[in-house]
Coordinates of C-alpha atoms in Angstrom, one line a residue:
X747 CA 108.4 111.5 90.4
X748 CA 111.8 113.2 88.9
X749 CA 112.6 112.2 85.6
X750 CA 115.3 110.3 86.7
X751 CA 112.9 107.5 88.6
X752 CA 110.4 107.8 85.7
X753 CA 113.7 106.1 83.7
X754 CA 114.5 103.8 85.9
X755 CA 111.1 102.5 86.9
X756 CA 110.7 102.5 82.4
X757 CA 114.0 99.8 82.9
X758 CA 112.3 97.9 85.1
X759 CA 108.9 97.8 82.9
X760 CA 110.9 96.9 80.1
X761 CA 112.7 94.0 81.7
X762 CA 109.7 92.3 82.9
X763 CA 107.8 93.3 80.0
X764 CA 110.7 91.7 77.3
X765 CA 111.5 88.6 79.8
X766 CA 111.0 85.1 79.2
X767 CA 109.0 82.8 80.7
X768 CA 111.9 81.3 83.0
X769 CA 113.4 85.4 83.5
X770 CA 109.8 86.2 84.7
X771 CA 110.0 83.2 86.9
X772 CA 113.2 84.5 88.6
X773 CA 112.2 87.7 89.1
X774 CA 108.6 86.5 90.6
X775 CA 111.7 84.9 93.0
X776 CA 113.4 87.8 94.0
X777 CA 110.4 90.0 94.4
X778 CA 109.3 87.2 97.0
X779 CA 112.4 87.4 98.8
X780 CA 112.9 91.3 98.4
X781 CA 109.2 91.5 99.8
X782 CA 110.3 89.4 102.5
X783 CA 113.1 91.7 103.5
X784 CA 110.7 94.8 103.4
X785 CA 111.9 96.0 100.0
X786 CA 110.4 96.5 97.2
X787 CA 111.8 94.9 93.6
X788 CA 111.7 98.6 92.2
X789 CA 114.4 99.4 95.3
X790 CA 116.3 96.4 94.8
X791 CA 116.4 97.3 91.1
X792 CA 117.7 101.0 91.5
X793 CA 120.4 100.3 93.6
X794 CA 121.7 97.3 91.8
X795 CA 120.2 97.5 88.1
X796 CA 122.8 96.0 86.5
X797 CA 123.4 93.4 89.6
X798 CA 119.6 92.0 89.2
X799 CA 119.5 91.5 86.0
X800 CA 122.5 89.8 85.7
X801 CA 121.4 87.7 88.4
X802 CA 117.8 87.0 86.5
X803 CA 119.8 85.8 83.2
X804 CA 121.7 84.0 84.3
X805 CA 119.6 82.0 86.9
X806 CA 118.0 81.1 83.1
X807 CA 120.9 79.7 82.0
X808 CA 121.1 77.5 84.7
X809 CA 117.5 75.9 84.8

């Protein structure tokens, strides 16, 4: 693993690891549906960081 994936998978780690229960919830979601499209949330999460969680926070707001 280069050092640049072992940072980005540490981003990913640390969002799941600081979320709230409703951001956990929401990512759960779009692990399902990445999983469904034969991606992984880790691949989903590199090419869009800022993108998913974005999209995490502010499906909080809304519920």
């Amino acid at each position: 693993m280069t050092p640049a994936e072992r940072r980005h998978l540490q981003k990913l780690d640390d969002l799941v690891l600081n979320a709230s229960s409703e951001e956990l919830k929401n990512i759960q979601e779009i692990d399902h549906q990445t999983q469904m499209e034969g991606l992984s949330l880790y691949e989903v999460y590199i090419d869009s960081s800022s993108l998913v969680n974005q999209s995490i926070k502010s499906h909080s707001k809304k519920s």
